[in-house]
Short mmCIF file of C-alpha atoms and ligand atoms in Angstrom, two decimals:
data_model
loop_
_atom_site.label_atom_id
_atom_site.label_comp_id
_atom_site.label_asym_id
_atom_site.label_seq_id
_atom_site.Cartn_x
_atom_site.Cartn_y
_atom_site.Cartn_z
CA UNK A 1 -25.21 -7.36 -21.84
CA UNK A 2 -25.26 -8.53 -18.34
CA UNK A 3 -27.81 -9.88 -16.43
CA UNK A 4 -30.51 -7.57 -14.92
CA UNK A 5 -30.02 -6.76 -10.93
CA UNK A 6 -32.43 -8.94 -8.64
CA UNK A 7 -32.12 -8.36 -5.23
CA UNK A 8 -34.60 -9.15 -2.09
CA UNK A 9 -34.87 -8.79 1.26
CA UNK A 10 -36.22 -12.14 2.95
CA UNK A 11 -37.39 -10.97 6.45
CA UNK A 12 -38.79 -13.52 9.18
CA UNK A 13 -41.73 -12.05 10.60
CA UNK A 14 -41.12 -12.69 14.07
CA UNK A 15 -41.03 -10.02 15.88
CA UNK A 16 -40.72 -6.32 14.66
CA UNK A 17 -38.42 -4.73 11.58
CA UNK A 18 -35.19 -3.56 13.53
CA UNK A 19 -32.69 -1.44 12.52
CA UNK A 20 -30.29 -3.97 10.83
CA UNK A 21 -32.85 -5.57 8.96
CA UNK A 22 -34.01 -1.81 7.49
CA UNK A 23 -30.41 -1.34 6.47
CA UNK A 24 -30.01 -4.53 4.82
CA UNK A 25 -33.54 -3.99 2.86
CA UNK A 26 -31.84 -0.98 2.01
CA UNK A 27 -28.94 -1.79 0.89
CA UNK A 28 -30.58 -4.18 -1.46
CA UNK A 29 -32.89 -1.72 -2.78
CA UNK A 30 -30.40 1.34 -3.60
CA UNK A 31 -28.54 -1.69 -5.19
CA UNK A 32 -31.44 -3.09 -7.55
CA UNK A 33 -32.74 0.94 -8.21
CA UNK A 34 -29.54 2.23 -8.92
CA UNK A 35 -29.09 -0.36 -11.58
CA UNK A 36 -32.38 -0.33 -12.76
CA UNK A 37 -33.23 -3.87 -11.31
CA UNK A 38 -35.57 -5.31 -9.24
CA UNK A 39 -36.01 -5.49 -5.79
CA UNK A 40 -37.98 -8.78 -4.38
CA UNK A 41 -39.92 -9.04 -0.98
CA UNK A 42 -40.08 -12.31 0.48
CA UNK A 43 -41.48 -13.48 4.14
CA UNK A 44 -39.42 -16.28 5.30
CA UNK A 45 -42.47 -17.60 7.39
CA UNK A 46 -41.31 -21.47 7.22
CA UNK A 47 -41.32 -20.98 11.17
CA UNK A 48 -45.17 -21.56 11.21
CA UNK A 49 -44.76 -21.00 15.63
CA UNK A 50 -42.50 -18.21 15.68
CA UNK A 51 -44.28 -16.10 12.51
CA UNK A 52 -47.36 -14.42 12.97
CA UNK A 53 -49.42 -11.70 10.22
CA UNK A 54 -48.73 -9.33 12.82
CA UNK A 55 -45.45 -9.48 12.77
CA UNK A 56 -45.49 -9.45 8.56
CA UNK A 57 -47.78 -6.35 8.42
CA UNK A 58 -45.23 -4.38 10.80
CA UNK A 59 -42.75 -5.06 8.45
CA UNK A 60 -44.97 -4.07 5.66
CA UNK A 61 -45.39 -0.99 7.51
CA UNK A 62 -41.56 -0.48 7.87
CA UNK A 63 -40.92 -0.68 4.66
CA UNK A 64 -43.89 1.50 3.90
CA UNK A 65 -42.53 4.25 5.87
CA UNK A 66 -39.09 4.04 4.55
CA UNK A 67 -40.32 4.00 0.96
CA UNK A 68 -38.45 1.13 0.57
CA UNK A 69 -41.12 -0.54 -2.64
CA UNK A 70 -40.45 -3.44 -4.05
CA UNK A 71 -41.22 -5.68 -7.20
CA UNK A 72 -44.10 -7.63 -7.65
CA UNK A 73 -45.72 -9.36 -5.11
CA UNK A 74 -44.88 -9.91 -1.60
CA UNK A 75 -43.73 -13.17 -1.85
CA UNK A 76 -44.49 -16.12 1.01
CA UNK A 77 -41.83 -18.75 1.76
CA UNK A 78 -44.34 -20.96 3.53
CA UNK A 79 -46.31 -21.07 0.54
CA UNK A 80 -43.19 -22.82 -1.65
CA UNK A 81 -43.02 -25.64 0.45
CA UNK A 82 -44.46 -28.08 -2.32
CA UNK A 83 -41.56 -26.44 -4.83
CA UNK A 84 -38.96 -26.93 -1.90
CA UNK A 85 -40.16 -30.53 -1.29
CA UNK A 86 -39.93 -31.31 -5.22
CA UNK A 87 -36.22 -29.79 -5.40
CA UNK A 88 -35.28 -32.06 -2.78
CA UNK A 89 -36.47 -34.96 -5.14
CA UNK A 90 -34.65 -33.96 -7.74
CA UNK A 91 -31.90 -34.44 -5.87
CA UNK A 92 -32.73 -37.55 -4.80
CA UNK A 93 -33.42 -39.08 -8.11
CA UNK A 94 -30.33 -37.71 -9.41
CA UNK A 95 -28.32 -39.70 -6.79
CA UNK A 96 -27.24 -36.23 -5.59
CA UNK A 97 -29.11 -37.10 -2.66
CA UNK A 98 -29.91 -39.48 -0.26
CA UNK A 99 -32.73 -41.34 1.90
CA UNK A 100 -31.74 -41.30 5.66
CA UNK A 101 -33.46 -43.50 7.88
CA UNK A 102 -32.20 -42.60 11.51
CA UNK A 103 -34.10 -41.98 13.87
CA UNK A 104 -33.38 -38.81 16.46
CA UNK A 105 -31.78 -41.47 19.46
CA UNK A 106 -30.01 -43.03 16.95
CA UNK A 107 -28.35 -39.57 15.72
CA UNK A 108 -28.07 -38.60 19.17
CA UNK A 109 -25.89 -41.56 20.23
CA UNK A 110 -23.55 -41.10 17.17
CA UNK A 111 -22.87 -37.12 18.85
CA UNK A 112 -22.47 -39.01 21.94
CA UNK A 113 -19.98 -41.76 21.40
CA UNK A 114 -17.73 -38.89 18.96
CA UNK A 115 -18.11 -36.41 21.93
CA UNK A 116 -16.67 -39.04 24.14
CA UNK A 117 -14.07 -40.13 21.59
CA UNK A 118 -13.27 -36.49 20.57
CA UNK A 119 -13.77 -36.43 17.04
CA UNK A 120 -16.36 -34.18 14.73
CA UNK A 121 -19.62 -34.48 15.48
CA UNK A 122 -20.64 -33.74 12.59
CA UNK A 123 -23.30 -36.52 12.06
CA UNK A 124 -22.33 -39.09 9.25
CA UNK A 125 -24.99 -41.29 8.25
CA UNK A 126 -24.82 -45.22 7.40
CA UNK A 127 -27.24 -44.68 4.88
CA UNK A 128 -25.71 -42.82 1.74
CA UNK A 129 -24.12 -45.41 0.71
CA UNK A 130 -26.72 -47.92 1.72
CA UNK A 131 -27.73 -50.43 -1.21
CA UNK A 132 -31.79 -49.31 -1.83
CA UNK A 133 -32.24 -52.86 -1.21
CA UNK A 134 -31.68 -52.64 2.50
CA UNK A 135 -33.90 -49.38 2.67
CA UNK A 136 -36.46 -50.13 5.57
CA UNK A 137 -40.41 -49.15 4.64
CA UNK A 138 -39.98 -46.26 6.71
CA UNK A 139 -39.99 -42.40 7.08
CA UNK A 140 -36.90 -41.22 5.87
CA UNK A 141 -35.19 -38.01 5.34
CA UNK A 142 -33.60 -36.47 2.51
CA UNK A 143 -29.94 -35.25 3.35
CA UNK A 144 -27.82 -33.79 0.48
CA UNK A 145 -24.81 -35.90 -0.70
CA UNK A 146 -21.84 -33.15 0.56
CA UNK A 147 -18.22 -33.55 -0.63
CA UNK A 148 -16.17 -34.80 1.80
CA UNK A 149 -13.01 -33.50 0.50
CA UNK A 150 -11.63 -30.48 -0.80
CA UNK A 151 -12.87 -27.03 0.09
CA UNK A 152 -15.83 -24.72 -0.15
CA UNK A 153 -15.26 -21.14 -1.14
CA UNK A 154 -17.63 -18.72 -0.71
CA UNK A 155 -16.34 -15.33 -2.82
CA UNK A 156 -17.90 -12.85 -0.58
CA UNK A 157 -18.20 -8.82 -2.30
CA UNK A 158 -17.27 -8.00 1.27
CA UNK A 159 -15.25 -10.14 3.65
CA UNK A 160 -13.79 -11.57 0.40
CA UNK A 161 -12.78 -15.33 -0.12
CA UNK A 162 -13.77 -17.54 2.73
CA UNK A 163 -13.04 -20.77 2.45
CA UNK A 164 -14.91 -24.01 4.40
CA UNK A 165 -13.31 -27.77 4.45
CA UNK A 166 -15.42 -29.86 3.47
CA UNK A 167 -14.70 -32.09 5.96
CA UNK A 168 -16.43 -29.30 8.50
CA UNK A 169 -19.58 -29.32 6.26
CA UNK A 170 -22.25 -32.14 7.30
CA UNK A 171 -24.97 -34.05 4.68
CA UNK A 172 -27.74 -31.70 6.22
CA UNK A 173 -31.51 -33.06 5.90
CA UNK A 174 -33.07 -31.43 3.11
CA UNK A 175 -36.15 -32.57 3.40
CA UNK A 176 -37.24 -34.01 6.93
CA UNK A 177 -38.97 -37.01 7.48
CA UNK A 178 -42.16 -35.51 8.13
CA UNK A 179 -41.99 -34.41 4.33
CA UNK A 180 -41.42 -30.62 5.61
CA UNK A 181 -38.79 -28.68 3.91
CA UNK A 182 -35.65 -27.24 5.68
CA UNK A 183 -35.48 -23.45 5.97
CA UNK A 184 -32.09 -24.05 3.95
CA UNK A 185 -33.28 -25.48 1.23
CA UNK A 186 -35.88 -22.89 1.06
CA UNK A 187 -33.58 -20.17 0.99
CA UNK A 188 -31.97 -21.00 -1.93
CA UNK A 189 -35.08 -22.41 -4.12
CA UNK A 190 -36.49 -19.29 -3.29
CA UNK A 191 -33.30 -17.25 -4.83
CA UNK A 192 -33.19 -19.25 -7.74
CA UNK A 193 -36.48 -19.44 -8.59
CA UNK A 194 -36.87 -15.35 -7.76
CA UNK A 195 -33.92 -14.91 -10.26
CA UNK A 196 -32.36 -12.95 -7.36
CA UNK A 197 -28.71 -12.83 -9.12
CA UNK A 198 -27.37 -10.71 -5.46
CA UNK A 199 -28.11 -12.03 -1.84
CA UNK A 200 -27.01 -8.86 0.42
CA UNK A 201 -27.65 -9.80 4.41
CA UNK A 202 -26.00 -9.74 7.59
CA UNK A 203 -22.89 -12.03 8.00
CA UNK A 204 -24.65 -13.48 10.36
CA UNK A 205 -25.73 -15.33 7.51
CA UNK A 206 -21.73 -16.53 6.54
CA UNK A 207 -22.18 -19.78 7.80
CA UNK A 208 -25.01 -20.57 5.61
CA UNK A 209 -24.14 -19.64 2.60
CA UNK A 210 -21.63 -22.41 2.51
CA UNK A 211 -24.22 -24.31 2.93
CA UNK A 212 -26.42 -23.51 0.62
CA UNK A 213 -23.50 -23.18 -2.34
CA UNK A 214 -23.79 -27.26 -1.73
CA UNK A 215 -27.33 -27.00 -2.62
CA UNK A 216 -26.54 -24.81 -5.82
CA UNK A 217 -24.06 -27.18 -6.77
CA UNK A 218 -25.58 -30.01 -6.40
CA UNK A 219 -29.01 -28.37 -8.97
CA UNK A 220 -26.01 -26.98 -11.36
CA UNK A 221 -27.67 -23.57 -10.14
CA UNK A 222 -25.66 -20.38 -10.72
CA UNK A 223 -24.67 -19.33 -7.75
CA UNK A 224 -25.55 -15.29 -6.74
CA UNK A 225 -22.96 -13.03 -5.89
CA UNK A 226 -23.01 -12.70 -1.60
CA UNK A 227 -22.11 -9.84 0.46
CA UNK A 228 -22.29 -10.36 4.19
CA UNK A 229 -22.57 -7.46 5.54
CA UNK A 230 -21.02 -6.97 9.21
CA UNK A 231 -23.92 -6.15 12.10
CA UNK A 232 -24.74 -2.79 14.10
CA UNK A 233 -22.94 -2.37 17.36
CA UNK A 234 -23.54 0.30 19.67
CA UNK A 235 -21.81 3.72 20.30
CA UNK A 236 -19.43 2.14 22.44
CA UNK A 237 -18.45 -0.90 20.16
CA UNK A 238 -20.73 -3.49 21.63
CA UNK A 239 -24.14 -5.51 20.45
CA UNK A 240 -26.31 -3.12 19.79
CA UNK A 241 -28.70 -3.19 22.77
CA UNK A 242 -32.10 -1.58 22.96
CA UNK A 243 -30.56 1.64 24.64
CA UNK A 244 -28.23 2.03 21.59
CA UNK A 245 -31.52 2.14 19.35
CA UNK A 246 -32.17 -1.40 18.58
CA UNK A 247 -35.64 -0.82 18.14
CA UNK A 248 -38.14 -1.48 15.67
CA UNK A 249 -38.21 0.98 12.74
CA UNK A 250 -41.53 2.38 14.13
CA UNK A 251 -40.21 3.47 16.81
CA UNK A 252 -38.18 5.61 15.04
CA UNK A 253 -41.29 6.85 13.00
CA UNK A 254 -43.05 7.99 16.36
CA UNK A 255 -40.14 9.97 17.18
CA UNK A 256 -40.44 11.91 14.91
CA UNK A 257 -37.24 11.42 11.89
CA UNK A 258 -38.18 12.12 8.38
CA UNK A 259 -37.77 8.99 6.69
CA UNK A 260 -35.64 10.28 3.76
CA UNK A 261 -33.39 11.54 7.01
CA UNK A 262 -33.13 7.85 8.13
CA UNK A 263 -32.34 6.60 5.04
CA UNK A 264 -29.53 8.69 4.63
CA UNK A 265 -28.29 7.58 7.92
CA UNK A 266 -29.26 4.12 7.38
CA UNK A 267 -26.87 4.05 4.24
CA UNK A 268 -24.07 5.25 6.26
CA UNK A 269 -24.13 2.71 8.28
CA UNK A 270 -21.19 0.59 7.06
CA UNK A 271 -21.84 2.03 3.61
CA UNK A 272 -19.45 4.77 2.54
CA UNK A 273 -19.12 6.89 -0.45
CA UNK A 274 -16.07 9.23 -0.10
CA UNK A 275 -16.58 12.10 2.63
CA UNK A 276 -20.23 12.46 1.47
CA UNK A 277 -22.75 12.52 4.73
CA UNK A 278 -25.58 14.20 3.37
CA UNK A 279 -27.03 12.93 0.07
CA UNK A 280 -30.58 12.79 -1.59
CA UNK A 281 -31.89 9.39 -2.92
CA UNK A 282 -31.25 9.69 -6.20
CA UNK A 283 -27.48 10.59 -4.81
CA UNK A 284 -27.53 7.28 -3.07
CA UNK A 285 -28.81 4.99 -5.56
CA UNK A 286 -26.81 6.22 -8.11
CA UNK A 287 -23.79 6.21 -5.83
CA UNK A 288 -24.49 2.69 -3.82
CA UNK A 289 -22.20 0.04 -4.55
CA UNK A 290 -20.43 -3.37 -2.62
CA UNK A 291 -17.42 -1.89 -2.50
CA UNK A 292 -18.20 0.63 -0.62
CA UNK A 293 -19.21 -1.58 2.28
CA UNK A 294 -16.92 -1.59 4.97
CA UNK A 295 -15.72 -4.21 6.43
CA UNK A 296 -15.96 -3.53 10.10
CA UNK A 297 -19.23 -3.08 12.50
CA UNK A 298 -20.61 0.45 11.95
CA UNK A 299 -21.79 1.83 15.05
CA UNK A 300 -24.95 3.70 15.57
CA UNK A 301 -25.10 6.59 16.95
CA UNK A 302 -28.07 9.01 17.33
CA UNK A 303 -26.01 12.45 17.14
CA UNK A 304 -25.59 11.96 13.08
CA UNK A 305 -28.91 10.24 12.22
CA UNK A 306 -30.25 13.96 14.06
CA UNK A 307 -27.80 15.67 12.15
CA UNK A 308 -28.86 13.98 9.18
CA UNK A 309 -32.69 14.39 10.12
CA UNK A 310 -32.38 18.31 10.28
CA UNK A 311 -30.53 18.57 6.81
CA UNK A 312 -33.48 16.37 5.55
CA UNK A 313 -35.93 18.74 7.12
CA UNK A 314 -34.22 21.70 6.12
CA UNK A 315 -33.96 20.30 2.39
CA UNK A 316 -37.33 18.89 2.04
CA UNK A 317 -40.46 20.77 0.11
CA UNK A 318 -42.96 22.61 2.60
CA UNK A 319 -45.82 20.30 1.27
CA UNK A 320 -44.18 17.28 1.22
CA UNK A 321 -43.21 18.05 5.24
CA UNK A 322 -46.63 18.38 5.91
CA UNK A 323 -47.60 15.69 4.59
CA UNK A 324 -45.21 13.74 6.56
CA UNK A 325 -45.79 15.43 9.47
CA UNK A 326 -49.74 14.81 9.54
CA UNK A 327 -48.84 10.63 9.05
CA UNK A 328 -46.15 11.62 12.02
CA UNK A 329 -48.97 12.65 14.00
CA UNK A 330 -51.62 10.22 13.21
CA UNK A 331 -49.04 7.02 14.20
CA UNK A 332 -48.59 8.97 17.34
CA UNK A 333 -52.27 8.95 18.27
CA UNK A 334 -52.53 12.76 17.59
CA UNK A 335 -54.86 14.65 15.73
CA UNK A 336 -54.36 15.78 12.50
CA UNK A 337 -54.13 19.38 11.43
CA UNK A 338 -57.33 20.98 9.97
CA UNK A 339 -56.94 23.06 6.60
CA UNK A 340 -56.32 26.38 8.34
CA UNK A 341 -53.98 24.71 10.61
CA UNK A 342 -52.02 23.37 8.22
CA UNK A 343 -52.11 26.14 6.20
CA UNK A 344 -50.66 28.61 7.93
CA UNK A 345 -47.87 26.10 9.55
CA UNK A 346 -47.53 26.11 5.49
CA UNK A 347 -46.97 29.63 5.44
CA UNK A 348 -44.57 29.09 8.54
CA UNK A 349 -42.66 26.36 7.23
CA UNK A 350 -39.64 28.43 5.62
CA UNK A 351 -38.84 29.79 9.27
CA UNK A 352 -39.30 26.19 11.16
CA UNK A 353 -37.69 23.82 9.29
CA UNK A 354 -34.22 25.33 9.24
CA UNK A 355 -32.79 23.99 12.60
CA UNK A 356 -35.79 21.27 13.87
CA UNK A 357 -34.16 17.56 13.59
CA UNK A 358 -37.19 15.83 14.15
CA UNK A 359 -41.06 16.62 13.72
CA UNK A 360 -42.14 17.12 17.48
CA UNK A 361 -39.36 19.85 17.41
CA UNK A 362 -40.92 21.27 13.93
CA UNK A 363 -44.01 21.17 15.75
CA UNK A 364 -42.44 23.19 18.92
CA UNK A 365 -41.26 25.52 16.81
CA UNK A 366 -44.65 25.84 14.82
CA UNK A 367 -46.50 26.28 17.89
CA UNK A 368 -47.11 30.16 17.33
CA UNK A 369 -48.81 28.65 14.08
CA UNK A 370 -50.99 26.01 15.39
CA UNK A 371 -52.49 27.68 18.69
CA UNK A 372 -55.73 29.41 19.26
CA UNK A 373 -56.39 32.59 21.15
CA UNK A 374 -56.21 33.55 23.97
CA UNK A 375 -52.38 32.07 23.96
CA UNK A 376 -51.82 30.50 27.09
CA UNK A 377 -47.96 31.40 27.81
CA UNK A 378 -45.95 28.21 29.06
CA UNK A 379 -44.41 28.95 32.52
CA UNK A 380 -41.23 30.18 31.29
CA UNK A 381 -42.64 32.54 28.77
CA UNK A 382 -44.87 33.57 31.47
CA UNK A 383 -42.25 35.08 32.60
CA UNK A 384 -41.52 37.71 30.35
CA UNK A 385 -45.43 39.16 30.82
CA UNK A 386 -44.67 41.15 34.23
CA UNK A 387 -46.77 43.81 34.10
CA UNK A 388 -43.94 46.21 32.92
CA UNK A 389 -44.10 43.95 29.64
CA UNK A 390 -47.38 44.24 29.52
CA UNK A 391 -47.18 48.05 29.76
CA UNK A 392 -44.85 48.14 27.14
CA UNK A 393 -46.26 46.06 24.71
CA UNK A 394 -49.89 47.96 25.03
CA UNK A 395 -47.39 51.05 24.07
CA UNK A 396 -45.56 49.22 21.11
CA UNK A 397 -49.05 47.66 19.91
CA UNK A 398 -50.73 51.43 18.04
CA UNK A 399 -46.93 51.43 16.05
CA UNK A 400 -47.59 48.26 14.52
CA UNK A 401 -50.89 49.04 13.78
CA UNK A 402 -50.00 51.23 11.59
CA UNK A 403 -47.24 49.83 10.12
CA UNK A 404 -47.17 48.57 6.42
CA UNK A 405 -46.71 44.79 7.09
CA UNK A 406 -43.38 43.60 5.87
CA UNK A 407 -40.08 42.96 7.34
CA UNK A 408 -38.18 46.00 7.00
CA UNK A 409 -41.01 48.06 8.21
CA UNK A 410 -42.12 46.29 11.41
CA UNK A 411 -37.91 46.09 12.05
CA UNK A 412 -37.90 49.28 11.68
CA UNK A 413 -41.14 50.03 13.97
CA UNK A 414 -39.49 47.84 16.83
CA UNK A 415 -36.27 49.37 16.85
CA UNK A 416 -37.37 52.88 16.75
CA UNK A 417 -39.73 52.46 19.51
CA UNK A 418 -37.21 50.54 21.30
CA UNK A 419 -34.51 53.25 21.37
CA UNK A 420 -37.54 55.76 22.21
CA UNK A 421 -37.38 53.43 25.65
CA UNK A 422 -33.89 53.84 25.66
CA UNK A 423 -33.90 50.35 25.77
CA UNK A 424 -32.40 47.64 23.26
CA UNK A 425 -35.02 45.38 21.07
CA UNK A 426 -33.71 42.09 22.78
CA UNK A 427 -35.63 43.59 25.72
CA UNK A 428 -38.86 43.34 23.59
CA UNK A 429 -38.31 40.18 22.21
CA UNK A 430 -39.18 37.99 25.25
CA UNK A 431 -42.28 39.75 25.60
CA UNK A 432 -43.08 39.86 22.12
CA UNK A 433 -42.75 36.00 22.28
CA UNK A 434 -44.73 34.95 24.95
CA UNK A 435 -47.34 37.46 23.64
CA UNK A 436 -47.15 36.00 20.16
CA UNK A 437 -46.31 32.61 20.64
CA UNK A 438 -46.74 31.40 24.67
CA UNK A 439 -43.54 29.99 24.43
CA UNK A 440 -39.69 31.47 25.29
CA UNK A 441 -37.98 29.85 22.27
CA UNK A 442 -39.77 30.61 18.76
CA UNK A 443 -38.55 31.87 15.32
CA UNK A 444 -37.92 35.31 15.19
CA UNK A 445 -40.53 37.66 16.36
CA UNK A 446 -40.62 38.85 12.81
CA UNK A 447 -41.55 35.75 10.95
CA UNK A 448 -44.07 34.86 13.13
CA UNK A 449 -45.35 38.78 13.20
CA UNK A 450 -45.36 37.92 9.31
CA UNK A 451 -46.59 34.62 9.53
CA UNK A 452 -49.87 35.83 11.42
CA UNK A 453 -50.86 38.45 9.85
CA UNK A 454 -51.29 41.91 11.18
CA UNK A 455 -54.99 41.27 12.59
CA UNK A 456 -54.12 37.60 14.61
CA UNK A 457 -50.53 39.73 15.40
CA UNK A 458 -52.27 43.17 16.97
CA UNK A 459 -54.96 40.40 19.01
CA UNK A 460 -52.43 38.34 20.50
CA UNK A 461 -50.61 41.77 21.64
CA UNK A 462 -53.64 43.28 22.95
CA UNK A 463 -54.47 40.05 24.72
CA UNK A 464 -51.22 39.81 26.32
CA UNK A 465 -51.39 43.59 27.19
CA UNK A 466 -54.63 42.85 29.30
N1 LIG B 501 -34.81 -14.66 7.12
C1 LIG B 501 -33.46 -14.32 7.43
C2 LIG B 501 -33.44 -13.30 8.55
O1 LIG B 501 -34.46 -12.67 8.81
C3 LIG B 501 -32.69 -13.78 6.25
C4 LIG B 501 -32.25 -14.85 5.32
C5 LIG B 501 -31.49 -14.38 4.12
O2 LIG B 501 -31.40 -13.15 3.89
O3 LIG B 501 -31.01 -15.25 3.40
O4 LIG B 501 -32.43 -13.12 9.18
#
């Protein structure tokens, strides 16, 4: 039997969850649930100036939102530095590592002098093979022992092999002087000791893990498998810039996309999995994979993620919508929707959610449902209440009344008293809509006729009629 799936997401909290790092937390998460693993949260807060708990709990919240959960406890890389420091050690004791005594000028003049002489700067340090004897009582640093020769492969799941020299690869500090762990070293104690067995991340990330295979090597450490993914660009092909939708995943929340819409889209996003656009979770995790990652930039683009949104709308149960939609409006400052309120938008849902891509639109659409009497008509439904419209509607209001209320019968009603006018029913329906509704664009004059009731209906006419 193989191993189980661990996979994490290791997020520095230093400024807001963006876009990329929601896909990548993603990714890892369809991967661990679709194989039954785990998925692992860990704040890389080693930057003690750049991280704040602000920045931690908005990530928190992200992840919230997306219903991204993970495993066990959120897990705090600050808080491993005594592990880190011990690893480093290790090392040292087993000669796998090394005590460096330079000081910064010193390492700054070696740069120098190679800059001037044109060869690798890459620092090399008199003291791994120093005898301990000559070892000054001084601070020193721990840098890793690094081969100098041969080569470094890093077997990536999505750009494949990619292999380092060694000779490019320097004996970076592992511990510095100050006793303080690198974020390096970190990274991979963290992994191992996590158990994560699969390190999905940005390829911004490449560089690093060639780096940190040294450090696996050198503890005899299996290493996990990697998969780079490549980064978001824009519409147009280029670094995806604030404009493009580089924002933070709340902002994305307060305008209003389900979240199992952006998840969808999220997946998509250099993910692929035939022709398949729309898919549920349960779709995704079974269907999630690292081959199916592509190899090139995906590009964002806000036409499919609405797309996406208004399937997700359309699919989604009426309670489960309104749940969503009352957390929609309270992180957008808004109140939320009494009992009767939310009742009868309840009632409406089956007519609102077909073609609304994001909640202020469901709410647009709902608006017949959610305002009071008397209904104040918006300017352009305002325009439909001329005082022939009015006339007509006080006319058409004693049919309904005695109509039996379903939607043959008040069809039928409508479009016998219509042709009575000699006139066609579209005629009514502006009228009928600013009466009912305020607004120009609604669902059909039906639904919401149905929606209402027959006593709210008749009121709203008779208001309208003056
Ligand atoms: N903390 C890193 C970042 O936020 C991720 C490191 C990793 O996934 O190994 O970019």
């Amino acid at each position: 039997m193989t191993d189980p799936v661990v996979t994490r997401f290791a997020p520095s909290p230093t400024g807001y969850l963006h876009i990329g790092g929601a896909r990548t937390a993603l990714f890892n998460w369809l991967y661990a649930r679709g194989r039954g693993g785990r998925f692992l949260l860990r704040i890389e807060d080693t930057d003690r100036e750049r991280s704040t708990p602000e920045a931690t709990q908005v990530i928190l919240k992200g992840m919230e939102w997306l219903g991204l959960d993970h495993d066990g406890d959120v897990v705090s890389q600050a808080a491993g530095a005594t592990r880190h420091a011990e690893v480093a050690h290790q090392l040292l004791a087993e000669g796998k590592a090394y005590k460096c005594f330079a000081a910064q000028d010193e390492i700054q003049a070696f740069r120098e002098a190679a800059r001037a002489e044109g060869r690798s700067t890459l620092y090399r340090s008199p003291w791994r093979d120093a005898d301990p004897a000559t070892h000054p009582d001084a601070p020193y640093a721990i840098r890793i022992k690094a081969p100098q020769d041969g080569q470094t492969v890093i077997r990536d799941r999505v750009q494949g092999d990619v292999t380092i020299r060694n000779d490019q690869l320097d004996d970076m500090v592992l511990l510095r002087s100050d006793g303080t762990p690198v974020y390096m070293l970190a990274v991979v104690v963290d992994d191992h000791d996590m158990g994560v067995t699969h390190v999905i991340r940005g390829d911004d990330h490449l560089n690093n893990a060639a780096r940190q295979m040294l450090i696996y090597d050198a503890m005899g450490w299996p290493v996990p498998v990697w998969a780079h993914i490549p980064l978001i660009h824009g519409p147009d092909g280029k670094k995806l810039s604030k404009r493009h939708g580089a924002l933070g995943v709340d902002e994305y929340q307060k305008m209003g996309y389900p979240a199992a819409g952006m998840r969808n889209y999220l997946a998509r996003l250099g993910w692929s999995h035939g022709d398949d656009e729309f898919f549920t979770d349960a779709q995704a995790q079974e269907w999630f994979d690292l081959d199916g990652i592509g190899k090139s930039a995906a590009r964002f683009d806000f036409k499919k993620l609405e797309n996406l949104c208004g399937q997700h709308i359309a699919a989604a149960e009426d309670a489960a919508l309104l749940q969503e939609l009352q957390a929609f409006l309270a992180v957008t400052g808004q109140p939320a929707l009494d009992d009767a309120r939310a009742a009868l938008l309840g009632k409406a849902m089956y007519c609102l959610k077909e073609r609304a891509k994001t909640f202020p639109e469901l709410l647009e659409k709902g608006h017949f449902a959610l305002a009071e009497r008397p209904i104040v008509p918006d300017q352009k439904a305002a325009g439909n209440l001329d005082d022939v419209s009015r006339g007509i509607l006080k006319e058409l209001t004693p049919h309904l009344q005695n109509a039996s209320w379903t939607r043959d019968a008040l069809e039928a009603v409508t479009t016998e008293f219509a042709e009575n006018k000699d006139t066609k029913f579209g005629k009514l329906a502006g009228p009928l809509r600013a009466a009912l509704a305020g607004r120009s664009a609604t669902p059909s004059v039906f639904d919401m006729m149905l929606v209402l009731g027959r006593e709210e209906t008749l009121a709203r006419l008779t208001d309208a009629a003056g």
